[in-house]
CSV table of C-alpha atoms and ligand atoms in Angstrom, one decimal:
chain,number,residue,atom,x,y,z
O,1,UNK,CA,1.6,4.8,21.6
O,2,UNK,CA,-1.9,3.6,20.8
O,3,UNK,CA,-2.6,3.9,16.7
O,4,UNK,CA,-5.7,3.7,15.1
O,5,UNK,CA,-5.6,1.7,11.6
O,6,UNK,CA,-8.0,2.9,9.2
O,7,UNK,CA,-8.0,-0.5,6.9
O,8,UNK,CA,-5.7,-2.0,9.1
O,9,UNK,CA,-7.2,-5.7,8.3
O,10,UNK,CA,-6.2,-5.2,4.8
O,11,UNK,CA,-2.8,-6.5,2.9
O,12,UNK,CA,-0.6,-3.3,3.6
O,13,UNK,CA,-2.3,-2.6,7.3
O,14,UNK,CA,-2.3,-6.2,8.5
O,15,UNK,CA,1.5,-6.2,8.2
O,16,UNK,CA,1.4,-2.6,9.5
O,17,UNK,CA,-0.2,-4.1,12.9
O,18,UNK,CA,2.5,-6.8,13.2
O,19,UNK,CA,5.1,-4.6,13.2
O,20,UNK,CA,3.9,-1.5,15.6
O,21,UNK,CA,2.3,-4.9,18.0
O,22,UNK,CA,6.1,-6.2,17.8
O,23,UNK,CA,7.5,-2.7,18.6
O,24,UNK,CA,5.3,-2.7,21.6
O,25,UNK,CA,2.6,0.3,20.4
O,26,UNK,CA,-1.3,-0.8,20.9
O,27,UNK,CA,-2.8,-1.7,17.7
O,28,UNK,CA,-6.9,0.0,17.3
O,29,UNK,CA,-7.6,-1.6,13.5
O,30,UNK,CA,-11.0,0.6,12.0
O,31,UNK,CA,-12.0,-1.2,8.7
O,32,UNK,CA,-15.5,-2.3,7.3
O,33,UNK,CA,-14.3,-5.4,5.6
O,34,UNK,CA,-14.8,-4.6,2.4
O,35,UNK,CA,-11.8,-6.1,1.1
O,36,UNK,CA,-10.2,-8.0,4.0
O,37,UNK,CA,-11.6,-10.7,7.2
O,38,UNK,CA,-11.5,-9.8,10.6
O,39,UNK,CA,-9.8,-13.1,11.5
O,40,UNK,CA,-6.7,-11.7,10.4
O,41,UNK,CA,-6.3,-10.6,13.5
O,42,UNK,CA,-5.9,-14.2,15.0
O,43,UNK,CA,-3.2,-14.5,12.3
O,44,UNK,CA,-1.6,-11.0,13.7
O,45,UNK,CA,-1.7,-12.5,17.4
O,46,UNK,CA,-0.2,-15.8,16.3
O,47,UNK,CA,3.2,-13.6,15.0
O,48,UNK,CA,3.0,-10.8,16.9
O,49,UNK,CA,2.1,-12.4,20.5
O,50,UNK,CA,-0.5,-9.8,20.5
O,51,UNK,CA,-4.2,-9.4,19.2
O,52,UNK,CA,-4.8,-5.9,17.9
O,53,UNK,CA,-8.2,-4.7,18.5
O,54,UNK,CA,-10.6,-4.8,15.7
O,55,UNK,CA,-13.3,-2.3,15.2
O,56,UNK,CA,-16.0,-3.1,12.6
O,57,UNK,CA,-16.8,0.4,11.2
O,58,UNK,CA,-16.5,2.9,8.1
O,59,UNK,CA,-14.6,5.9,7.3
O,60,UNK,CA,-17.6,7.5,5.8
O,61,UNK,CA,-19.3,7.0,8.7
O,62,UNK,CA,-18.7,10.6,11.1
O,63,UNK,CA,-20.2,9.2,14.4
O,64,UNK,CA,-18.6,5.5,14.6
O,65,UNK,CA,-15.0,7.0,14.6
O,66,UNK,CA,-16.4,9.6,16.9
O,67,UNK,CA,-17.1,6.5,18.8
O,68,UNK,CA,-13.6,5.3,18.5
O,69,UNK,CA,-11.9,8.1,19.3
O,70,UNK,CA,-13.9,8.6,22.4
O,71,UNK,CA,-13.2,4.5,23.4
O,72,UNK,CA,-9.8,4.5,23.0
O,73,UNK,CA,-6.6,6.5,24.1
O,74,UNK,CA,-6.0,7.4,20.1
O,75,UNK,CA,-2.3,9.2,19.7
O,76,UNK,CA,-1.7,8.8,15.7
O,77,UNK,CA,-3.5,7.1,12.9
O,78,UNK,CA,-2.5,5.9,10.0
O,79,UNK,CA,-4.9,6.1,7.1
O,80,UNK,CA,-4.8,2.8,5.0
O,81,UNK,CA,-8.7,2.3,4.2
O,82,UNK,CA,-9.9,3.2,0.7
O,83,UNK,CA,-10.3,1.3,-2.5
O,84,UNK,CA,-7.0,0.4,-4.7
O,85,UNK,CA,-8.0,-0.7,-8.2
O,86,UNK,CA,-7.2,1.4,-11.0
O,87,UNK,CA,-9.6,-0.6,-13.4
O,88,UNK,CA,-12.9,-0.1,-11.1
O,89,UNK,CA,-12.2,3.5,-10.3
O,90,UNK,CA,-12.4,3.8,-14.0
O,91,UNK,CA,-15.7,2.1,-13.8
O,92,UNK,CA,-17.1,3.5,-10.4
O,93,UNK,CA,-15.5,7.0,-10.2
O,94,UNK,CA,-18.2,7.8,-7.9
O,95,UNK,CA,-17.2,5.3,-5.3
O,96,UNK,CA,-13.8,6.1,-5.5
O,97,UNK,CA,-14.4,9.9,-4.7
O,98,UNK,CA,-16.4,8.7,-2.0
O,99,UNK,CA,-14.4,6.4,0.1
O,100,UNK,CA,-11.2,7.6,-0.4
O,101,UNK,CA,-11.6,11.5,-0.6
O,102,UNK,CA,-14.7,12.4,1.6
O,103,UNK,CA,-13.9,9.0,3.7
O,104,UNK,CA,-10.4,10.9,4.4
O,105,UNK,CA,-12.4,14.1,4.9
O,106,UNK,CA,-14.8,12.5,7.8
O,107,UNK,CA,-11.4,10.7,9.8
O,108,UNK,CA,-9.5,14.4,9.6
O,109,UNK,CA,-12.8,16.1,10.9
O,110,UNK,CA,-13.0,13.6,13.5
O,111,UNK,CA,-9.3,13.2,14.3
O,112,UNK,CA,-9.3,17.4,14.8
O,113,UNK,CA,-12.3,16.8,17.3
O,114,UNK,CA,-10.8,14.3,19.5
O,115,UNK,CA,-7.3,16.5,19.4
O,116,UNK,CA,-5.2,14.1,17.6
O,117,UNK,CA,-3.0,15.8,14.7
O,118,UNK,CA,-0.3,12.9,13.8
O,119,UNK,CA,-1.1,10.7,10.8
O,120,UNK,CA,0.1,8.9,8.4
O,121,UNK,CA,-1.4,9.0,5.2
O,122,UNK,CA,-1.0,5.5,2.1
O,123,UNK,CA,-0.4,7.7,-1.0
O,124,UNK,CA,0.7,5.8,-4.2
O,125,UNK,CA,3.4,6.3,-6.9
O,126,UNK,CA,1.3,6.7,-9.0
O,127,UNK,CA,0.4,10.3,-8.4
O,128,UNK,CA,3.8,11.2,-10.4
O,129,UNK,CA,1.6,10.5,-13.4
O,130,UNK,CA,4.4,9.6,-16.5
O,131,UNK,CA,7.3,9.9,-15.2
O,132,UNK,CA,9.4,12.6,-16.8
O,133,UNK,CA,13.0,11.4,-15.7
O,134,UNK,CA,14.1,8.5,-13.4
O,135,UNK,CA,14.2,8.3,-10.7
O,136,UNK,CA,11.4,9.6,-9.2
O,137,UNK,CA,12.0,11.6,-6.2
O,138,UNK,CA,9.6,13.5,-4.2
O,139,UNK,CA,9.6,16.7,-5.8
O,140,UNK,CA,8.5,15.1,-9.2
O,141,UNK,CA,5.6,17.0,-11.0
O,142,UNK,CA,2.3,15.3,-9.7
O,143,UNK,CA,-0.5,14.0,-12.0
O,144,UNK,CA,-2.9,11.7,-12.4
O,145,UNK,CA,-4.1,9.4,-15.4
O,146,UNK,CA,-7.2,7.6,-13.8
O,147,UNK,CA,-9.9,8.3,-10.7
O,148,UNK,CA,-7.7,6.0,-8.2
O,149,UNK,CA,-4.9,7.8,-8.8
O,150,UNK,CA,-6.8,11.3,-8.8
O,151,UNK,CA,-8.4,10.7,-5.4
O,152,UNK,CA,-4.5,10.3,-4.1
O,153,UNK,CA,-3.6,13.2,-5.7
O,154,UNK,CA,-6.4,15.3,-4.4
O,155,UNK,CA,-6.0,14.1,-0.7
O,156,UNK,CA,-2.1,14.9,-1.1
O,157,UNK,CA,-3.7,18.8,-1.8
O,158,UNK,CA,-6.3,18.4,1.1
O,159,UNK,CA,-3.3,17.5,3.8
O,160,UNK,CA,-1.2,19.9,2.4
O,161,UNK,CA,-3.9,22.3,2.9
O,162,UNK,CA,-4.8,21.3,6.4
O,163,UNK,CA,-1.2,21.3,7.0
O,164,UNK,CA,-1.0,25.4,6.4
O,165,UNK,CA,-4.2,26.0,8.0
O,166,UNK,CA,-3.2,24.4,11.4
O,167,UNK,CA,1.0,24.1,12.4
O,168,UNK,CA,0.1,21.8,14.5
O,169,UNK,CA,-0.6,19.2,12.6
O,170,UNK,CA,2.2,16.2,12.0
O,171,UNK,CA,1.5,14.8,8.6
O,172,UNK,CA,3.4,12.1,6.5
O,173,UNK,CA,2.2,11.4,3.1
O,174,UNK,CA,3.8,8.2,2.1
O,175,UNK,CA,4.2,7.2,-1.8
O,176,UNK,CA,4.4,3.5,-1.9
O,177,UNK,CA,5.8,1.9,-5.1
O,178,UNK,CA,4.9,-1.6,-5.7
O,179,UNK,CA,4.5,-3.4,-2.8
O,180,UNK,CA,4.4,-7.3,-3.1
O,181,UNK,CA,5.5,-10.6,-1.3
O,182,UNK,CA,3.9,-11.8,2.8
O,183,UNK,CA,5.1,-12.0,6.0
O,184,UNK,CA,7.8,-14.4,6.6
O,185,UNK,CA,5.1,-16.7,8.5
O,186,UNK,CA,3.1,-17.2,5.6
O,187,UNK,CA,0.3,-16.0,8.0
O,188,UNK,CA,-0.5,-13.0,6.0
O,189,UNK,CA,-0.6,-11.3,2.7
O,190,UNK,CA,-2.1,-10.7,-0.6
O,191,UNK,CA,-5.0,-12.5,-1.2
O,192,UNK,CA,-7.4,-10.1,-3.6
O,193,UNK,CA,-11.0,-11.3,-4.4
O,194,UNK,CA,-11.3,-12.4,-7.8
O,195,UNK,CA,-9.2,-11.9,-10.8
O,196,UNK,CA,-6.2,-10.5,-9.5
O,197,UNK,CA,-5.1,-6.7,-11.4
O,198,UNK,CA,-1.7,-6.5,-10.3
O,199,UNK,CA,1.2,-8.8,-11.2
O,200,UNK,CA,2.6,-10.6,-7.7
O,201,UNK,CA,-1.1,-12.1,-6.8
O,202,UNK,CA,-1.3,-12.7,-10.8
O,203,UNK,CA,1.8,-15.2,-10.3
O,204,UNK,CA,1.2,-16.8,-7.5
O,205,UNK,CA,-2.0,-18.0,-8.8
O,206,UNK,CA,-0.7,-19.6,-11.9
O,207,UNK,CA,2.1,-21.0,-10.0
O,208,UNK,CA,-0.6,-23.4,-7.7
O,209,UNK,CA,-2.7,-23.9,-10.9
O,210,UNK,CA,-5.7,-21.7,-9.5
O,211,UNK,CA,-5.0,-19.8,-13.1
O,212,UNK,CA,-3.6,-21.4,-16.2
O,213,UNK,CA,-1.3,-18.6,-17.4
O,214,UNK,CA,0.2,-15.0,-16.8
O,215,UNK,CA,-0.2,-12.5,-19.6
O,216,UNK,CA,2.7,-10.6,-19.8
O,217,UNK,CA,1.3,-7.1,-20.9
O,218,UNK,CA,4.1,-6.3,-23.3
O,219,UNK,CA,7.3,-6.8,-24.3
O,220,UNK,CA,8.4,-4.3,-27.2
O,221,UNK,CA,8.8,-1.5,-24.3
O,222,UNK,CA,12.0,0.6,-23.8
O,223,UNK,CA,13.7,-1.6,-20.9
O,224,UNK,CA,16.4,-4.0,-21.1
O,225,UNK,CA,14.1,-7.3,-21.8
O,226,UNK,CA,11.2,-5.4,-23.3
O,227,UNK,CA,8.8,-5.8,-20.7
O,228,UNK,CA,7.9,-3.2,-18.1
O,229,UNK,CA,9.9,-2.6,-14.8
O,230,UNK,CA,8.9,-1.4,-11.8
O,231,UNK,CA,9.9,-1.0,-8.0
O,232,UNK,CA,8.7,-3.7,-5.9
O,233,UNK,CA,9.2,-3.5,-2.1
O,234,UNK,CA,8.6,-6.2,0.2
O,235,UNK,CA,5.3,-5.3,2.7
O,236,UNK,CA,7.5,-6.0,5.5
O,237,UNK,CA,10.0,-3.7,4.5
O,238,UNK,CA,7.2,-1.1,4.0
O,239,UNK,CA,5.4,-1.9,7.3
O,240,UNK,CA,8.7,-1.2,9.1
O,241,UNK,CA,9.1,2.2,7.2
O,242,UNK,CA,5.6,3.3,8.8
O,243,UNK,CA,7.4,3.0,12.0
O,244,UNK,CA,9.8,4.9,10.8
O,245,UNK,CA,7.4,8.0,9.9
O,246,UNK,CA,5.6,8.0,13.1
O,247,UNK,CA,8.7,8.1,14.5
O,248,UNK,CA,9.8,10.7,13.0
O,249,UNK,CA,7.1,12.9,12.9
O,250,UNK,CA,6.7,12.9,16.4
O,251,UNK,CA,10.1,14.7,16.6
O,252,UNK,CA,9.8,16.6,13.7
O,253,UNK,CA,9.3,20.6,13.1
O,254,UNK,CA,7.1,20.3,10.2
O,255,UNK,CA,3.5,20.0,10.2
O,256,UNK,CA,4.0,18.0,6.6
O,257,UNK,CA,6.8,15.5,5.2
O,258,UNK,CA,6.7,13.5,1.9
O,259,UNK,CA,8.8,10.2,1.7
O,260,UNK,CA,8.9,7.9,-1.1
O,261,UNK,CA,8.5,4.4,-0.1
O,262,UNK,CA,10.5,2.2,-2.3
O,263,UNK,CA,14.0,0.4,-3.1
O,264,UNK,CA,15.2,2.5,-5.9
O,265,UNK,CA,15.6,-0.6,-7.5
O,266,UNK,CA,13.7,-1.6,-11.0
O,267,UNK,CA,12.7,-5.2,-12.2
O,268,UNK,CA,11.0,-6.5,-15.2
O,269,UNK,CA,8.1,-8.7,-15.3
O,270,UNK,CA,10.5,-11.1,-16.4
O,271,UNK,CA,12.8,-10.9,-13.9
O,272,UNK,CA,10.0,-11.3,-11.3
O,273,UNK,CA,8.8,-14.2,-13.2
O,274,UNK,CA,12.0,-16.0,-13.4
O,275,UNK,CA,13.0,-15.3,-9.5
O,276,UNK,CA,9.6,-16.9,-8.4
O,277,UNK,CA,10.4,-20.4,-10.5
O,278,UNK,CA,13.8,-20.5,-9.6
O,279,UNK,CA,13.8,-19.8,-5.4
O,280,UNK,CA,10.5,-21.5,-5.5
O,281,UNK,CA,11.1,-24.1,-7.7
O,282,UNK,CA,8.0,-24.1,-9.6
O,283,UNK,CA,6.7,-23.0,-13.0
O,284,UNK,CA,5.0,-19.6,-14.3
O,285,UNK,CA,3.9,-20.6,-17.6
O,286,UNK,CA,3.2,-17.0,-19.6
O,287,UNK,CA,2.5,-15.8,-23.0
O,288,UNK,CA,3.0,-12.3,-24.3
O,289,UNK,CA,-0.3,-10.2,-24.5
O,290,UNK,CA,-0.3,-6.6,-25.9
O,291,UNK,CA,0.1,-3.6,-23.8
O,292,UNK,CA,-1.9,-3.0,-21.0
O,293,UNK,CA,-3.6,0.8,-21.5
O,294,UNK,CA,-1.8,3.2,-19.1
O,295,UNK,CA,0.7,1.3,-18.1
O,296,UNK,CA,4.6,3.3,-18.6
O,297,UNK,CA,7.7,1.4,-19.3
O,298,UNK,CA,9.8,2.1,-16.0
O,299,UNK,CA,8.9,3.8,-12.6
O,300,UNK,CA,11.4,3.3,-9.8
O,301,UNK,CA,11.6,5.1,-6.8
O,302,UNK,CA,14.4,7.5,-5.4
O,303,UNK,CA,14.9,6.6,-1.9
O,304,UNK,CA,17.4,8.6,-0.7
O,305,UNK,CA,14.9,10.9,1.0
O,306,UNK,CA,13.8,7.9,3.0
O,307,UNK,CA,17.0,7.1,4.1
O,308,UNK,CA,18.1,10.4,5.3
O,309,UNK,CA,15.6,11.5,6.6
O,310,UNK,CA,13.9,8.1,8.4
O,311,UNK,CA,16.6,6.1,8.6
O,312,UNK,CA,15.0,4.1,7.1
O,313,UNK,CA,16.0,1.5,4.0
O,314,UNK,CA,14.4,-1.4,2.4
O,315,UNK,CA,16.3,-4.4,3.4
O,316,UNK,CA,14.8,-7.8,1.8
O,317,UNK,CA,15.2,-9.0,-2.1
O,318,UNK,CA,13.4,-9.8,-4.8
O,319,UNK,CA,13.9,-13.4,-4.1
O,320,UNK,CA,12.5,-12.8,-0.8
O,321,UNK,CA,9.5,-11.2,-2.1
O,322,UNK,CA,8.9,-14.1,-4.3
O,323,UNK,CA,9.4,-16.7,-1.3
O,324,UNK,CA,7.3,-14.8,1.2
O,325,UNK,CA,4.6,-14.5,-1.7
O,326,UNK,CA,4.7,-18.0,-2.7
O,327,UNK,CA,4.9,-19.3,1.3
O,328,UNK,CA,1.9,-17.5,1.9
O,329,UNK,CA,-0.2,-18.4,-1.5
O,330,UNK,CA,0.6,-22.3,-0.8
O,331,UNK,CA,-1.3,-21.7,2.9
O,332,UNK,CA,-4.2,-20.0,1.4
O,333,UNK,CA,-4.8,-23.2,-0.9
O,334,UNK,CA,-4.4,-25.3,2.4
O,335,UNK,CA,-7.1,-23.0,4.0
O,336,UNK,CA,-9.6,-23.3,1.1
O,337,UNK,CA,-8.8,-26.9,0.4
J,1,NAD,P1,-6.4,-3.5,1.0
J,1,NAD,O1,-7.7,-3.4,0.2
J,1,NAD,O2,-5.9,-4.8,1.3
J,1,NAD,O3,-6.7,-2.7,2.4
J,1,NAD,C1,-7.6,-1.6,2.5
J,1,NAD,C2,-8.5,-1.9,3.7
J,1,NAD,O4,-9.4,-0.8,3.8
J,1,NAD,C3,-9.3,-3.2,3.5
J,1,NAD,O5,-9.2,-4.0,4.7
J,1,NAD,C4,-10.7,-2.7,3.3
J,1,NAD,O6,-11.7,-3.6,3.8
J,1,NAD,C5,-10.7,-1.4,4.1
J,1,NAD,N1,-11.7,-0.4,3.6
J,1,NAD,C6,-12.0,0.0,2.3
J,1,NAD,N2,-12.9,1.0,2.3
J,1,NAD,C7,-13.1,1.3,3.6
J,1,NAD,C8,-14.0,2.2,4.3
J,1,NAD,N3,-14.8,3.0,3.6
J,1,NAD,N4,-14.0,2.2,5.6
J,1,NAD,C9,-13.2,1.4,6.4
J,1,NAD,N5,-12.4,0.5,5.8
J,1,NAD,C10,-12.4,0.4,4.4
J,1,NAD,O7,-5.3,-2.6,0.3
J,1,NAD,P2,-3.8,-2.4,0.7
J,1,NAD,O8,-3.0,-2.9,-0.5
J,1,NAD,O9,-3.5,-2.9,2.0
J,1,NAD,O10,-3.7,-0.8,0.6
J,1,NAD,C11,-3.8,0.0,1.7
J,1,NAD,C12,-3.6,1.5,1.3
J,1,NAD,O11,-2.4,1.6,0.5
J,1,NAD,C13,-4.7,1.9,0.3
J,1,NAD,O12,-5.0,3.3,0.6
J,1,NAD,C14,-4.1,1.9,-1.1
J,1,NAD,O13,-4.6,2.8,-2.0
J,1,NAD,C15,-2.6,2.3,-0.7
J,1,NAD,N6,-1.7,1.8,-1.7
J,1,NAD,C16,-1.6,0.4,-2.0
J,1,NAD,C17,-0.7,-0.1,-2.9
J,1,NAD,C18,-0.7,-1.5,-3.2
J,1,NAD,O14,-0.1,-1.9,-4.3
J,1,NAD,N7,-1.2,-2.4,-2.4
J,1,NAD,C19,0.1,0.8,-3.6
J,1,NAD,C20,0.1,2.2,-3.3
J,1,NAD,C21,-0.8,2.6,-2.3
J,2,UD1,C1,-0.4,-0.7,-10.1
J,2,UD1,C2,-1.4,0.4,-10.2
J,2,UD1,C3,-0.9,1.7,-9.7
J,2,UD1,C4,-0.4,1.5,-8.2
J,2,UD1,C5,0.7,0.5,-8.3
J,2,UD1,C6,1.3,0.2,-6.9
J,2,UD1,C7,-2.7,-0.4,-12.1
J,2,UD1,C8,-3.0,-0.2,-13.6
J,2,UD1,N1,-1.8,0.5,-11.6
J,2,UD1,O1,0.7,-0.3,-10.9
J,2,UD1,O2,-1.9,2.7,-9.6
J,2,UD1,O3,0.2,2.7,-7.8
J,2,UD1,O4,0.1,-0.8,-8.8
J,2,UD1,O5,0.7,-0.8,-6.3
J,2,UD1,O6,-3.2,-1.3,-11.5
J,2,UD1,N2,1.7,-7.1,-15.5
J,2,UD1,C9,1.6,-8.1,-16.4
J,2,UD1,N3,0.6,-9.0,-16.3
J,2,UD1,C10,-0.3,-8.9,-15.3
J,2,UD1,C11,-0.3,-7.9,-14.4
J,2,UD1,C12,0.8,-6.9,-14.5
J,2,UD1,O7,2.5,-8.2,-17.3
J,2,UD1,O8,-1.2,-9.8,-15.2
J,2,UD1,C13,2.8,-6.1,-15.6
J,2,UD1,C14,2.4,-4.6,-15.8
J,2,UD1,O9,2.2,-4.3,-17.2
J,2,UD1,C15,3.5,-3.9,-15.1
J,2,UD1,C16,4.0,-4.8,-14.0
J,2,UD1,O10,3.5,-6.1,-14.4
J,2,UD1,O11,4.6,-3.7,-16.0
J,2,UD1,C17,3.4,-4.4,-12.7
J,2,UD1,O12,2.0,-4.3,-12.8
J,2,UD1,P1,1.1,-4.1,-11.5
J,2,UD1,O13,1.4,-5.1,-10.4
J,2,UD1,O14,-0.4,-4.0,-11.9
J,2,UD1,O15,1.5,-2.7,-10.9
J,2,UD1,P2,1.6,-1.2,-11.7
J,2,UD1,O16,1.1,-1.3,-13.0
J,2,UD1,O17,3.0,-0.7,-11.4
């Protein structure tokens, strides 16, 4: 098949293209570089064997994926371009609204034009909201608690609603948990513009000395350690579960599926903290900061769904996650000497 990749030169999508290049699909990435480089797809070529082709372009924008559906053979898409902090939705709700729910509004307009009905859409755990019992499975009430996680929730509604208007439609809506670590290559992976929000990037940085310390945000919460826990799933593991849903979908009598992409398993700050030194062999020094706002002791996926349904499971470790992170964050500080 021939995918297009909204975002696709972005963490999740760059390790999306690696594994649909490797599974012998043609790779169309459609991002406006916001938040990632095109050059990452000479890093994509050098694991997969094969450059995906980059398109310089924005969701918002009707008539440039007009243009790329017209230039290339499209067959599915999967949707990862939007913005991803919860933080500066807070800040710039406007924005937020604007790329990730009309931005989703102008690629389904112009994915009905051109005829193609199967996508895959990056939704987030975080529409659950609290989480009222453990664990979370896909038929958990939905909320939100900030704009990121509202726009999710609101273009979970819009699919649904596209999904009754039209049976023809193939949908998955994918709820990632917490995805972390790189590609096994060190090639690709997380590297955020400035001050990192989430915890992975966060560690990695102290651990090369580009910060001098991790805050801990808590440790008085109801887990086993005190501090919060949380579901992380390796990117590769996640990439391969996108294969997964296309596959699926392409066989599949519903125009809309929901799958929960996560291990089922939950880990503690500290526990991530102390993998990292010990498989990497280096030090995370931290200190104990109060509460971040919002944040919820535990959230850890269900997976069973996933697995019964996709065949699909998450295969690699925390420890692997903290290699692959840590592989890739000592290349980066090669790269910018
Ligand atoms: P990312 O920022 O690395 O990738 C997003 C890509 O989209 C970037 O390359 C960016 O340049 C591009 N982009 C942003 N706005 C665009 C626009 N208007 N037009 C075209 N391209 C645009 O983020 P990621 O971590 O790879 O996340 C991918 C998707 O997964 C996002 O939708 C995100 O909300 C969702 N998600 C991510 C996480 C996570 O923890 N990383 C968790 C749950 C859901
Ligand atoms: C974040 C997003 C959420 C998204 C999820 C999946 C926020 C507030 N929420 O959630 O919308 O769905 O990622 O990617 O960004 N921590 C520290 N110190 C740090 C950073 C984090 O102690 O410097 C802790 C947090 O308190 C939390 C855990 O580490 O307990 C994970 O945090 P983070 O990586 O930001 O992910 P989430 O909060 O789960």
């Amino acid at each position: 098949m021939n995918i297009l990749l909204t975002g696709g030169a972005g963490y999740i999508g760059s390790h999306a293209a690696v594994a649909l290049i490797e599974a012998g699909h043609g790779v169309v990435c459609f991002d406006n570089f916001a938040n990632s480089k095109p050059d990452v797809a000479v890093q994509v070529e050098q694991i997969a064997g094969a450059a995906p082709v980059m398109v310089e372009g924005d969701i918002r924008d009707r008539a440039a994926l007009d243009r790329v559906f017209a230039d290339h053979a499209i067959d599915a898409v999967i949707h990862f371009a939007g913005l991803k902090a919860v933080g500066e939705s807070v800040a710039l709700p406007l924005d937020y609204y604007e790329s990730n729910v009309w931005g989703t509004a102008c690629l389904l307009q112009a994915m009905k034009q051109a005829g193609v009905r199967k996508l895959v859409f990056s939704s987030s755990a975080t529409v659950y909201g609290a989480p009222q019992y453990l664990p979370l499975d896909e038929a958990h009430p939905r909320s939100a608690t900030n704009p990121y996680g509202r726009t999710k929730l609101i273009v979970e509604h819009m699919l649904e609603d596209l999904a009754a208007s039209d049976p023809d439609w193939r949908i998955a809506i994918l709820r990632y948990f917490n995805p972390v670590g790189a590609h096994a290559s060190g090639l690709i992976g997380e590297d955020p513009n400035g001050l990192p929000n989430n915890l992975m990037p966060f560690v990695t940085r102290v651990a090369s000395g580009r910060l001098p310390q991790l805050s801990v945000f808590g440790d008085d919460y109801e887990t086993a350690d005190g501090t919060g826990v949380r579901d992380y799933i390796h990117v590769v593991d996640l990439a391969q579960g996108h294969l997964a849903a296309l596959d699926r979908i392409g066989a599949d009598e519903r125009a809309l599926s929901v799958w929960n992409l996560g291990t089922g398993n939950g880990h503690s700050v500290l526990d991530l903290v102390r993998t990292f030194e010990a498989v990497n062999g280096v030090a995370v020094p931290y200190k104990i900061a109060p509460r971040r706002p919002g944040d919820v002791a535990s959230c850890y996926a269900g997976p069973e769904l996933a697995r019964a349904e996709l065949g699909w499971e998450a295969q690699r470790d925390l420890a692997e996650m903290c290699s692959s992170a840590w592989a890739f964050e000592k290349l980066v500080a090669i790269r910018n000497g």
